[in-house]
CSV table of C-alpha atoms in Angstrom, one decimal:
chain,number,residue,atom,x,y,z
A,7,MET,CA,97.6,54.5,128.8
A,8,LYS,CA,94.8,54.3,126.4
A,9,GLU,CA,91.3,54.3,127.3
A,10,MET,CA,88.2,52.1,125.7
A,11,ILE,CA,84.8,53.3,125.3
A,12,LEU,CA,82.3,50.4,125.4
A,13,GLN,CA,79.0,51.3,124.2
A,14,THR,CA,75.8,49.0,124.1
A,15,LYS,CA,72.9,50.1,121.5
A,16,VAL,CA,69.6,49.0,123.0
A,17,LYS,CA,66.2,49.7,121.3
A,18,VAL,CA,63.5,50.8,124.0
A,19,CYS,CA,59.7,50.3,122.8
A,20,GLY,CA,56.3,49.1,124.1
A,21,VAL,CA,55.5,45.4,123.5
A,22,ASP,CA,53.1,46.6,120.7
A,23,GLU,CA,55.8,47.9,119.0
A,24,LEU,CA,57.5,44.3,118.3
A,25,SER,CA,56.9,42.4,115.3
A,26,ALA,CA,54.3,39.7,115.5
A,27,ALA,CA,57.0,37.1,115.7
A,28,ASP,CA,58.8,38.8,118.5
A,29,ARG,CA,55.4,39.3,120.6
A,30,GLU,CA,54.8,35.7,120.3
A,31,LEU,CA,58.2,35.2,121.6
A,32,VAL,CA,57.5,37.6,124.5
A,33,GLU,CA,54.1,35.8,125.2
A,34,ALA,CA,55.7,32.6,125.6
A,35,ALA,CA,58.3,33.6,127.9
A,36,ARG,CA,55.7,35.2,129.9
A,37,LYS,CA,53.7,32.3,130.1
A,38,ALA,CA,56.6,30.4,130.7
A,39,THR,CA,56.9,32.4,134.2
A,40,TYR,CA,54.1,30.1,135.4
A,41,SER,CA,56.1,26.8,134.9
A,42,SER,CA,58.7,28.3,137.3
A,43,TYR,CA,59.6,26.6,140.7
A,44,ALA,CA,60.7,29.6,142.7
A,45,VAL,CA,59.4,28.7,146.2
A,46,TYR,CA,62.2,30.4,147.8
A,47,SER,CA,63.1,33.8,145.9
A,48,LYS,CA,59.2,33.9,144.6
A,49,PHE,CA,60.8,35.6,141.7
A,50,ASN,CA,59.3,33.8,138.6
A,51,VAL,CA,61.2,33.9,135.3
A,52,GLY,CA,60.5,32.9,132.1
A,53,ALA,CA,62.4,32.3,128.5
A,54,ALA,CA,61.7,31.6,125.3
A,55,VAL,CA,63.9,31.0,122.3
A,56,ARG,CA,62.9,31.1,118.5
A,57,LEU,CA,65.0,28.7,116.3
A,58,GLU,CA,65.9,28.9,112.8
A,59,GLY,CA,62.6,27.6,111.2
A,60,GLY,CA,60.3,29.1,113.7
A,61,GLU,CA,60.1,26.6,116.6
A,62,VAL,CA,59.6,28.1,120.2
A,63,VAL,CA,61.4,26.5,123.1
A,64,THR,CA,60.5,27.6,126.5
A,65,GLY,CA,62.0,27.0,130.2
A,66,SER,CA,61.7,28.6,133.5
A,67,ASN,CA,63.9,29.0,136.3
A,68,GLN,CA,64.0,26.2,138.9
A,69,GLU,CA,65.2,26.5,142.3
A,70,ASN,CA,66.6,24.3,144.8
A,71,ALA,CA,66.7,24.7,148.6
A,72,ALA,CA,70.9,24.3,148.0
A,73,TYR,CA,71.0,27.4,145.9
A,74,PRO,CA,73.8,26.8,143.6
A,75,SER,CA,71.8,23.9,142.4
A,76,GLY,CA,69.1,25.7,140.8
A,77,LEU,CA,69.1,26.8,137.1
A,78,CYS,CA,68.1,30.2,135.8
A,79,ALA,CA,65.2,30.4,132.8
A,80,GLU,CA,67.8,31.4,130.1
A,81,ARG,CA,69.9,28.1,130.6
A,82,THR,CA,67.1,25.9,131.3
A,83,THR,CA,65.7,26.6,127.8
A,84,ILE,CA,69.0,27.1,125.5
A,85,PHE,CA,70.4,23.9,127.2
A,86,TRP,CA,66.9,22.1,126.4
A,87,ALA,CA,66.6,23.6,122.8
A,88,ASN,CA,70.5,22.9,122.1
A,89,SER,CA,69.9,19.2,123.1
A,90,GLN,CA,66.9,18.7,121.6
A,91,TYR,CA,67.4,20.7,118.2
A,92,PRO,CA,71.2,20.4,118.0
A,93,SER,CA,71.3,21.4,114.1
A,94,LYS,CA,68.8,24.3,114.5
A,95,PRO,CA,70.5,27.6,115.7
A,96,VAL,CA,68.9,30.1,118.2
A,97,GLU,CA,67.6,33.3,116.4
A,98,ALA,CA,66.0,35.2,119.2
A,99,LEU,CA,65.3,34.8,122.8
A,100,ALA,CA,62.9,36.6,125.0
A,101,ILE,CA,62.9,36.8,128.7
A,102,ALA,CA,60.1,37.7,131.1
A,103,ALA,CA,59.9,38.1,135.0
A,104,ARG,CA,57.1,38.7,137.6
A,105,ASN,CA,57.0,38.4,141.5
A,106,GLU,CA,54.3,38.1,144.0
A,107,GLU,CA,53.0,41.4,143.0
A,108,GLY,CA,53.0,40.6,139.1
A,109,GLU,CA,54.9,41.4,136.2
A,110,LEU,CA,58.0,43.6,136.6
A,111,ALA,CA,57.6,47.2,134.9
A,112,THR,CA,61.0,47.2,133.6
A,113,PRO,CA,62.9,44.2,131.5
A,114,ILE,CA,65.3,41.9,133.7
A,115,SER,CA,68.8,41.2,132.2
A,116,PRO,CA,70.3,37.7,131.9
A,117,CYS,CA,73.0,37.1,134.7
A,118,GLY,CA,76.7,36.7,134.2
A,119,ALA,CA,76.5,32.8,133.9
A,120,CYS,CA,73.7,33.1,131.5
A,121,ARG,CA,75.2,35.5,129.3
A,122,GLN,CA,78.1,33.4,129.0
A,123,VAL,CA,76.0,30.6,128.0
A,124,ILE,CA,74.4,32.8,125.2
A,125,LEU,CA,77.6,33.4,124.2
A,126,GLU,CA,78.8,29.9,123.6
A,127,THR,CA,75.3,29.5,121.7
A,128,GLU,CA,76.0,32.1,119.5
A,129,ASN,CA,79.7,30.8,118.7
A,130,ARG,CA,78.5,27.3,118.2
A,131,TYR,CA,76.2,28.4,115.4
A,132,GLY,CA,78.2,31.2,114.4
A,133,ARG,CA,75.7,34.0,114.6
A,134,PRO,CA,74.4,36.4,117.1
A,135,ILE,CA,71.1,36.0,119.0
A,136,ARG,CA,68.4,38.8,119.2
A,137,ILE,CA,67.6,39.5,122.8
A,138,ILE,CA,64.3,40.9,124.0
A,139,LEU,CA,64.1,41.5,127.5
A,140,TYR,CA,60.1,42.2,128.4
A,141,GLY,CA,59.1,44.4,131.0
A,142,ALA,CA,55.2,45.5,131.5
A,143,LYS,CA,56.1,49.2,131.0
A,144,GLU,CA,58.7,48.8,127.9
A,145,CYS,CA,60.8,46.3,126.2
A,146,TYR,CA,64.5,46.2,125.7
A,147,VAL,CA,65.9,44.8,122.2
A,148,VAL,CA,69.5,44.1,121.7
A,149,GLU,CA,69.8,43.4,118.0
A,150,ASP,CA,73.6,42.6,118.1
A,151,GLY,CA,73.9,39.8,120.4
A,152,ILE,CA,75.2,39.1,123.6
A,153,LYS,CA,78.3,40.9,123.3
A,154,ALA,CA,76.5,44.1,123.6
A,155,LEU,CA,75.6,42.8,127.2
A,156,LEU,CA,78.9,41.1,127.7
A,157,PRO,CA,81.8,43.2,126.5
A,158,LEU,CA,85.3,42.0,126.8
A,159,SER,CA,83.9,38.5,127.0
A,160,PHE,CA,86.0,35.2,127.7
A,161,GLY,CA,85.5,32.8,124.6
A,162,SER,CA,86.9,29.7,123.1
A,163,GLU,CA,89.7,31.8,121.3
A,164,PHE,CA,91.7,32.4,124.9
A,165,LEU,CA,91.7,28.5,125.2
A,166,GLU,CA,93.9,27.8,122.0
């Protein structure tokens, strides 16, 4: 029997250590938390993507009393970007969250379904997406794309 060791490289920094473009993307995600419809969980998530060429698209989580019918901020944002700008690859994704007490101190990470959608978007455009997870005390930056957060992922190669 062999053993595999999976490692994830994540940069930890303050928002002030991000580039101007990344700070702009994080600010867009933070602002998007205020368009969230989270009347049940009171957990507001915003996401922002930067497309090739610099266009920024935002989205937020949208809940429903029938919980499975809601949609996460990441998927809302990526689906809208992919449908409105189908020829522009997603270069970076920022995610921010707040609750009734304010912004979370530490970053949140995308759920499994969102990770799968990010993977499909990377495959669609043939490039990794830089992921910035915002927290009021620190940010996590994943340079290598979603596979760093979704090891042993399921992709289209399994369907062939």
